[in-house]
mmCIF file with all atom_site columns, C-alpha atoms in Angstrom:
data_model
loop_
_atom_site.group_PDB
_atom_site.id
_atom_site.type_symbol
_atom_site.label_atom_id
_atom_site.label_alt_id
_atom_site.label_comp_id
_atom_site.label_asym_id
_atom_site.label_entity_id
_atom_site.label_seq_id
_atom_site.pdbx_PDB_ins_code
_atom_site.Cartn_x
_atom_site.Cartn_y
_atom_site.Cartn_z
_atom_site.occupancy
_atom_site.B_iso_or_equiv
_atom_site.pdbx_formal_charge
_atom_site.auth_seq_id
_atom_site.auth_comp_id
_atom_site.auth_asym_id
_atom_site.auth_atom_id
_atom_site.pdbx_PDB_model_num
ATOM 1   C CA . MET A 1 1   ? -46.109 29.373 59.467 1.00 0.00 ? 1   MET A CA 1
ATOM 2   C CA . TYR A 1 2   ? -48.003 29.925 56.237 1.00 0.00 ? 2   TYR A CA 1
ATOM 3   C CA . LYS A 1 3   ? -47.829 32.489 53.473 1.00 0.00 ? 3   LYS A CA 1
ATOM 4   C CA . LEU A 1 4   ? -50.588 33.905 51.291 1.00 0.00 ? 4   LEU A CA 1
ATOM 5   C CA . ILE A 1 5   ? -49.785 33.886 47.591 1.00 0.00 ? 5   ILE A CA 1
ATOM 6   C CA . GLU A 1 6   ? -51.645 35.678 44.833 1.00 0.00 ? 6   GLU A CA 1
ATOM 7   C CA . PRO A 1 7   ? -50.134 34.411 41.577 1.00 0.00 ? 7   PRO A CA 1
ATOM 8   C CA . GLU A 1 8   ? -49.786 36.211 38.262 1.00 0.00 ? 8   GLU A CA 1
ATOM 9   C CA . VAL A 1 9   ? -53.042 36.514 36.337 1.00 0.00 ? 9   VAL A CA 1
ATOM 10  C CA . ALA A 1 10  ? -51.979 35.859 32.741 1.00 0.00 ? 10  ALA A CA 1
ATOM 11  C CA . GLY A 1 11  ? -55.440 35.352 31.322 1.00 0.00 ? 11  GLY A CA 1
ATOM 12  C CA . GLY A 1 12  ? -58.874 34.185 32.261 1.00 0.00 ? 12  GLY A CA 1
ATOM 13  C CA . LEU A 1 13  ? -61.394 31.416 32.100 1.00 0.00 ? 13  LEU A CA 1
ATOM 14  C CA . GLY A 1 14  ? -61.906 30.481 28.475 1.00 0.00 ? 14  GLY A CA 1
ATOM 15  C CA . GLU A 1 15  ? -65.286 29.923 26.879 1.00 0.00 ? 15  GLU A CA 1
ATOM 16  C CA . GLN A 1 16  ? -64.907 26.133 27.069 1.00 0.00 ? 16  GLN A CA 1
ATOM 17  C CA . THR A 1 17  ? -64.696 26.216 30.880 1.00 0.00 ? 17  THR A CA 1
ATOM 18  C CA . GLN A 1 18  ? -67.590 24.293 32.412 1.00 0.00 ? 18  GLN A CA 1
ATOM 19  C CA . MET A 1 19  ? -68.732 25.643 35.760 1.00 0.00 ? 19  MET A CA 1
ATOM 20  C CA . ASP A 1 20  ? -71.600 25.666 38.205 1.00 0.00 ? 20  ASP A CA 1
ATOM 21  C CA . ASN A 1 21  ? -72.300 29.236 39.343 1.00 0.00 ? 21  ASN A CA 1
ATOM 22  C CA . THR A 1 22  ? -74.777 28.182 42.024 1.00 0.00 ? 22  THR A CA 1
ATOM 23  C CA . PHE A 1 23  ? -71.770 27.926 44.373 1.00 0.00 ? 23  PHE A CA 1
ATOM 24  C CA . PHE A 1 24  ? -69.302 30.532 45.581 1.00 0.00 ? 24  PHE A CA 1
ATOM 25  C CA . PRO A 1 25  ? -66.633 30.234 44.583 1.00 0.00 ? 25  PRO A CA 1
ATOM 26  C CA . PRO A 1 26  ? -67.988 28.671 41.388 1.00 0.00 ? 26  PRO A CA 1
ATOM 27  C CA . LEU A 1 27  ? -67.504 24.935 41.008 1.00 0.00 ? 27  LEU A CA 1
ATOM 28  C CA . ILE A 1 28  ? -65.298 24.310 37.980 1.00 0.00 ? 28  ILE A CA 1
ATOM 29  C CA . LYS A 1 29  ? -65.838 21.014 36.166 1.00 0.00 ? 29  LYS A CA 1
ATOM 30  C CA . ASN A 1 30  ? -63.583 21.551 33.145 1.00 0.00 ? 30  ASN A CA 1
ATOM 31  C CA . LEU A 1 31  ? -60.946 24.281 33.012 1.00 0.00 ? 31  LEU A CA 1
ATOM 32  C CA . HIS A 1 32  ? -60.055 26.257 29.896 1.00 0.00 ? 32  HIS A CA 1
ATOM 33  C CA . TYR A 1 33  ? -57.379 28.921 30.575 1.00 0.00 ? 33  TYR A CA 1
ATOM 34  C CA . GLU A 1 34  ? -57.056 31.538 27.852 1.00 0.00 ? 34  GLU A CA 1
ATOM 35  C CA . PHE A 1 35  ? -53.782 33.473 27.918 1.00 0.00 ? 35  PHE A CA 1
ATOM 36  C CA . GLU A 1 36  ? -53.908 37.246 27.359 1.00 0.00 ? 36  GLU A CA 1
ATOM 37  C CA . GLY A 1 37  ? -50.236 37.706 28.195 1.00 0.00 ? 37  GLY A CA 1
ATOM 38  C CA . TRP A 1 38  ? -47.626 35.908 30.271 1.00 0.00 ? 38  TRP A CA 1
ATOM 39  C CA . LEU A 1 39  ? -44.678 37.258 32.224 1.00 0.00 ? 39  LEU A CA 1
ATOM 40  C CA . GLY A 1 40  ? -43.224 33.785 32.739 1.00 0.00 ? 40  GLY A CA 1
ATOM 41  C CA . ASP A 1 41  ? -44.386 32.682 36.191 1.00 0.00 ? 41  ASP A CA 1
ATOM 42  C CA . ASP A 1 42  ? -44.711 28.960 36.913 1.00 0.00 ? 42  ASP A CA 1
ATOM 43  C CA . ILE A 1 43  ? -47.953 29.349 38.885 1.00 0.00 ? 43  ILE A CA 1
ATOM 44  C CA . LEU A 1 44  ? -50.875 31.361 37.512 1.00 0.00 ? 44  LEU A CA 1
ATOM 45  C CA . GLU A 1 45  ? -54.354 32.211 38.667 1.00 0.00 ? 45  GLU A CA 1
ATOM 46  C CA . SER A 1 46  ? -57.763 32.919 37.235 1.00 0.00 ? 46  SER A CA 1
ATOM 47  C CA . PHE A 1 47  ? -60.286 32.928 40.063 1.00 0.00 ? 47  PHE A CA 1
ATOM 48  C CA . PRO A 1 48  ? -61.109 30.393 41.363 1.00 0.00 ? 48  PRO A CA 1
ATOM 49  C CA . CYS A 1 49  ? -58.445 28.259 39.626 1.00 0.00 ? 49  CYS A CA 1
ATOM 50  C CA . TYR A 1 50  ? -54.685 27.867 39.581 1.00 0.00 ? 50  TYR A CA 1
ATOM 51  C CA . ILE A 1 51  ? -52.457 26.373 36.927 1.00 0.00 ? 51  ILE A CA 1
ATOM 52  C CA . VAL A 1 52  ? -48.796 25.367 37.174 1.00 0.00 ? 52  VAL A CA 1
ATOM 53  C CA . THR A 1 53  ? -46.105 24.475 34.659 1.00 0.00 ? 53  THR A CA 1
ATOM 54  C CA . GLU A 1 54  ? -45.243 20.824 34.197 1.00 0.00 ? 54  GLU A CA 1
ATOM 55  C CA . LYS A 1 55  ? -41.807 21.324 35.790 1.00 0.00 ? 55  LYS A CA 1
ATOM 56  C CA . LEU A 1 56  ? -43.360 22.840 38.936 1.00 0.00 ? 56  LEU A CA 1
ATOM 57  C CA . ARG A 1 57  ? -45.938 20.042 39.058 1.00 0.00 ? 57  ARG A CA 1
ATOM 58  C CA . ARG A 1 58  ? -43.154 17.443 38.947 1.00 0.00 ? 58  ARG A CA 1
ATOM 59  C CA . GLU A 1 59  ? -41.316 19.140 41.828 1.00 0.00 ? 59  GLU A CA 1
ATOM 60  C CA . ILE A 1 60  ? -44.481 19.422 43.957 1.00 0.00 ? 60  ILE A CA 1
ATOM 61  C CA . GLU A 1 61  ? -45.121 15.714 43.414 1.00 0.00 ? 61  GLU A CA 1
ATOM 62  C CA . PHE A 1 62  ? -41.469 14.819 44.071 1.00 0.00 ? 62  PHE A CA 1
ATOM 63  C CA . GLU A 1 63  ? -41.561 16.724 47.380 1.00 0.00 ? 63  GLU A CA 1
ATOM 64  C CA . LYS A 1 64  ? -44.881 15.017 48.248 1.00 0.00 ? 64  LYS A CA 1
ATOM 65  C CA . LEU A 1 65  ? -46.564 18.315 49.120 1.00 0.00 ? 65  LEU A CA 1
ATOM 66  C CA . THR A 1 66  ? -50.119 17.895 50.408 1.00 0.00 ? 66  THR A CA 1
ATOM 67  C CA . GLY A 1 67  ? -53.433 19.619 49.729 1.00 0.00 ? 67  GLY A CA 1
ATOM 68  C CA . ILE A 1 68  ? -52.962 19.717 45.968 1.00 0.00 ? 68  ILE A CA 1
ATOM 69  C CA . ASN A 1 69  ? -53.600 17.422 43.048 1.00 0.00 ? 69  ASN A CA 1
ATOM 70  C CA . PHE A 1 70  ? -53.464 17.936 39.322 1.00 0.00 ? 70  PHE A CA 1
ATOM 71  C CA . ASP A 1 71  ? -55.746 17.623 36.343 1.00 0.00 ? 71  ASP A CA 1
ATOM 72  C CA . ASN A 1 72  ? -55.612 18.563 32.683 1.00 0.00 ? 72  ASN A CA 1
ATOM 73  C CA . VAL A 1 73  ? -56.342 22.097 31.534 1.00 0.00 ? 73  VAL A CA 1
ATOM 74  C CA . LEU A 1 74  ? -57.193 23.303 28.048 1.00 0.00 ? 74  LEU A CA 1
ATOM 75  C CA . ILE A 1 75  ? -54.835 26.154 27.129 1.00 0.00 ? 75  ILE A CA 1
ATOM 76  C CA . SER A 1 76  ? -55.454 28.709 24.406 1.00 0.00 ? 76  SER A CA 1
ATOM 77  C CA . LYS A 1 77  ? -54.011 32.073 23.336 1.00 0.00 ? 77  LYS A CA 1
ATOM 78  C CA . SER A 1 78  ? -56.253 35.111 22.874 1.00 0.00 ? 78  SER A CA 1
ATOM 79  C CA . ASP A 1 79  ? -55.967 37.384 19.841 1.00 0.00 ? 79  ASP A CA 1
ATOM 80  C CA . THR A 1 80  ? -54.257 39.914 22.135 1.00 0.00 ? 80  THR A CA 1
ATOM 81  C CA . PHE A 1 81  ? -51.660 37.303 23.138 1.00 0.00 ? 81  PHE A CA 1
ATOM 82  C CA . LEU A 1 82  ? -51.056 36.383 19.500 1.00 0.00 ? 82  LEU A CA 1
ATOM 83  C CA . ASP A 1 83  ? -50.611 40.081 18.603 1.00 0.00 ? 83  ASP A CA 1
ATOM 84  C CA . LEU A 1 84  ? -48.215 40.715 21.502 1.00 0.00 ? 84  LEU A CA 1
ATOM 85  C CA . TYR A 1 85  ? -46.243 37.457 21.296 1.00 0.00 ? 85  TYR A CA 1
ATOM 86  C CA . PRO A 1 86  ? -46.713 35.984 17.814 1.00 0.00 ? 86  PRO A CA 1
ATOM 87  C CA . ASN A 1 87  ? -43.898 33.444 18.249 1.00 0.00 ? 87  ASN A CA 1
ATOM 88  C CA . ARG A 1 88  ? -44.115 32.663 21.975 1.00 0.00 ? 88  ARG A CA 1
ATOM 89  C CA . GLU A 1 89  ? -44.471 29.019 22.862 1.00 0.00 ? 89  GLU A CA 1
ATOM 90  C CA . LEU A 1 90  ? -46.159 28.111 26.141 1.00 0.00 ? 90  LEU A CA 1
ATOM 91  C CA . PRO A 1 91  ? -44.927 25.244 28.298 1.00 0.00 ? 91  PRO A CA 1
ATOM 92  C CA . ASN A 1 92  ? -47.265 22.451 29.359 1.00 0.00 ? 92  ASN A CA 1
ATOM 93  C CA . PHE A 1 93  ? -49.565 23.555 32.169 1.00 0.00 ? 93  PHE A CA 1
ATOM 94  C CA . PHE A 1 94  ? -51.685 21.571 34.593 1.00 0.00 ? 94  PHE A CA 1
ATOM 95  C CA . TRP A 1 95  ? -54.703 22.545 36.651 1.00 0.00 ? 95  TRP A CA 1
ATOM 96  C CA . ALA A 1 96  ? -53.629 22.685 40.306 1.00 0.00 ? 96  ALA A CA 1
ATOM 97  C CA . LYS A 1 97  ? -56.659 21.653 42.345 1.00 0.00 ? 97  LYS A CA 1
ATOM 98  C CA . ILE A 1 98  ? -56.314 22.901 45.913 1.00 0.00 ? 98  ILE A CA 1
ATOM 99  C CA . ASN A 1 99  ? -58.089 20.723 48.462 1.00 0.00 ? 99  ASN A CA 1
ATOM 100 C CA . GLY A 1 100 ? -56.021 20.989 51.636 1.00 0.00 ? 100 GLY A CA 1
ATOM 101 C CA . GLU A 1 101 ? -57.165 21.463 55.202 1.00 0.00 ? 101 GLU A CA 1
ATOM 102 C CA . PRO A 1 102 ? -56.291 24.854 56.739 1.00 0.00 ? 102 PRO A CA 1
ATOM 103 C CA . HIS A 1 103 ? -53.054 24.881 58.757 1.00 0.00 ? 103 HIS A CA 1
ATOM 104 C CA . LYS A 1 104 ? -52.571 21.152 58.148 1.00 0.00 ? 104 LYS A CA 1
ATOM 105 C CA . ASP A 1 105 ? -51.703 20.685 54.469 1.00 0.00 ? 105 ASP A CA 1
ATOM 106 C CA . ASP A 1 106 ? -49.072 22.424 52.346 1.00 0.00 ? 106 ASP A CA 1
ATOM 107 C CA . PHE A 1 107 ? -51.744 24.100 50.180 1.00 0.00 ? 107 PHE A CA 1
ATOM 108 C CA . PHE A 1 108 ? -55.195 25.330 51.201 1.00 0.00 ? 108 PHE A CA 1
ATOM 109 C CA . ILE A 1 109 ? -57.698 28.057 50.353 1.00 0.00 ? 109 ILE A CA 1
ATOM 110 C CA . THR A 1 110 ? -58.457 30.552 53.134 1.00 0.00 ? 110 THR A CA 1
ATOM 111 C CA . ASP A 1 111 ? -61.974 31.648 54.047 1.00 0.00 ? 111 ASP A CA 1
ATOM 112 C CA . LYS A 1 112 ? -61.235 34.791 51.979 1.00 0.00 ? 112 LYS A CA 1
ATOM 113 C CA . ASN A 1 113 ? -60.534 32.605 48.917 1.00 0.00 ? 113 ASN A CA 1
ATOM 114 C CA . VAL A 1 114 ? -56.779 33.227 48.897 1.00 0.00 ? 114 VAL A CA 1
ATOM 115 C CA . LEU A 1 115 ? -54.212 30.492 48.344 1.00 0.00 ? 115 LEU A CA 1
ATOM 116 C CA . ALA A 1 116 ? -52.150 29.719 51.453 1.00 0.00 ? 116 ALA A CA 1
ATOM 117 C CA . ILE A 1 117 ? -48.917 27.737 51.293 1.00 0.00 ? 117 ILE A CA 1
ATOM 118 C CA . SER A 1 118 ? -46.711 26.184 53.960 1.00 0.00 ? 118 SER A CA 1
ATOM 119 C CA . GLU A 1 119 ? -43.051 27.090 54.471 1.00 0.00 ? 119 GLU A CA 1
ATOM 120 C CA . LYS A 1 120 ? -42.173 23.789 52.779 1.00 0.00 ? 120 LYS A CA 1
ATOM 121 C CA . ALA A 1 121 ? -44.300 24.664 49.742 1.00 0.00 ? 121 ALA A CA 1
ATOM 122 C CA . TYR A 1 122 ? -42.812 28.171 49.655 1.00 0.00 ? 122 TYR A CA 1
ATOM 123 C CA . SER A 1 123 ? -39.282 26.756 49.713 1.00 0.00 ? 123 SER A CA 1
ATOM 124 C CA . VAL A 1 124 ? -40.200 24.716 46.602 1.00 0.00 ? 124 VAL A CA 1
ATOM 125 C CA . LEU A 1 125 ? -41.991 27.550 44.777 1.00 0.00 ? 125 LEU A CA 1
ATOM 126 C CA . LYS A 1 126 ? -39.217 30.086 45.300 1.00 0.00 ? 126 LYS A CA 1
ATOM 127 C CA . ASN A 1 127 ? -36.898 27.880 43.201 1.00 0.00 ? 127 ASN A CA 1
ATOM 128 C CA . TYR A 1 128 ? -39.211 28.600 40.258 1.00 0.00 ? 128 TYR A CA 1
ATOM 129 C CA . ASN A 1 129 ? -40.401 31.801 38.629 1.00 0.00 ? 129 ASN A CA 1
ATOM 130 C CA . ILE A 1 130 ? -42.937 33.430 40.967 1.00 0.00 ? 130 ILE A CA 1
ATOM 131 C CA . ASP A 1 131 ? -41.722 37.003 40.383 1.00 0.00 ? 131 ASP A CA 1
ATOM 132 C CA . GLN A 1 132 ? -45.200 38.369 39.606 1.00 0.00 ? 132 GLN A CA 1
ATOM 133 C CA . ALA A 1 133 ? -46.873 36.761 42.644 1.00 0.00 ? 133 ALA A CA 1
ATOM 134 C CA . ASP A 1 134 ? -47.832 38.833 45.688 1.00 0.00 ? 134 ASP A CA 1
ATOM 135 C CA . ILE A 1 135 ? -46.664 36.946 48.771 1.00 0.00 ? 135 ILE A CA 1
ATOM 136 C CA . GLU A 1 136 ? -47.202 37.872 52.408 1.00 0.00 ? 136 GLU A CA 1
ATOM 137 C CA . ASP A 1 137 ? -47.242 36.113 55.754 1.00 0.00 ? 137 ASP A CA 1
ATOM 138 C CA . LEU A 1 138 ? -50.564 34.669 56.858 1.00 0.00 ? 138 LEU A CA 1
ATOM 139 C CA . GLU A 1 139 ? -51.530 36.336 60.129 1.00 0.00 ? 139 GLU A CA 1
#
């Protein structure tokens, strides 16, 4: 049994993101995530990428969940973010690269470009802040 998860969108791809638009979804080579706001979730999205907090990354690795690996992400705060939250510190984030096989791994991308997670992955994620994520059962 899998669930579809659409995480909080707290920003977008920053200008230092390097991508190849000849593919769909675009192929991202270097990820720059620019925060516009943040409601505190531990997994965030900006199509076609996902980022997770360092504490969630550690738990995913500890639980040996499959279909995901991690890379560095450049994080910045937009002027809007700085106006709204002048003193807010952001935790360390990592780029969550999803590469799992459908209905085999704990994380995979559906043919509709939505993140799917196994029950095991969901049981890990629900111990973290995912309040802003839309979650539903995968049919």
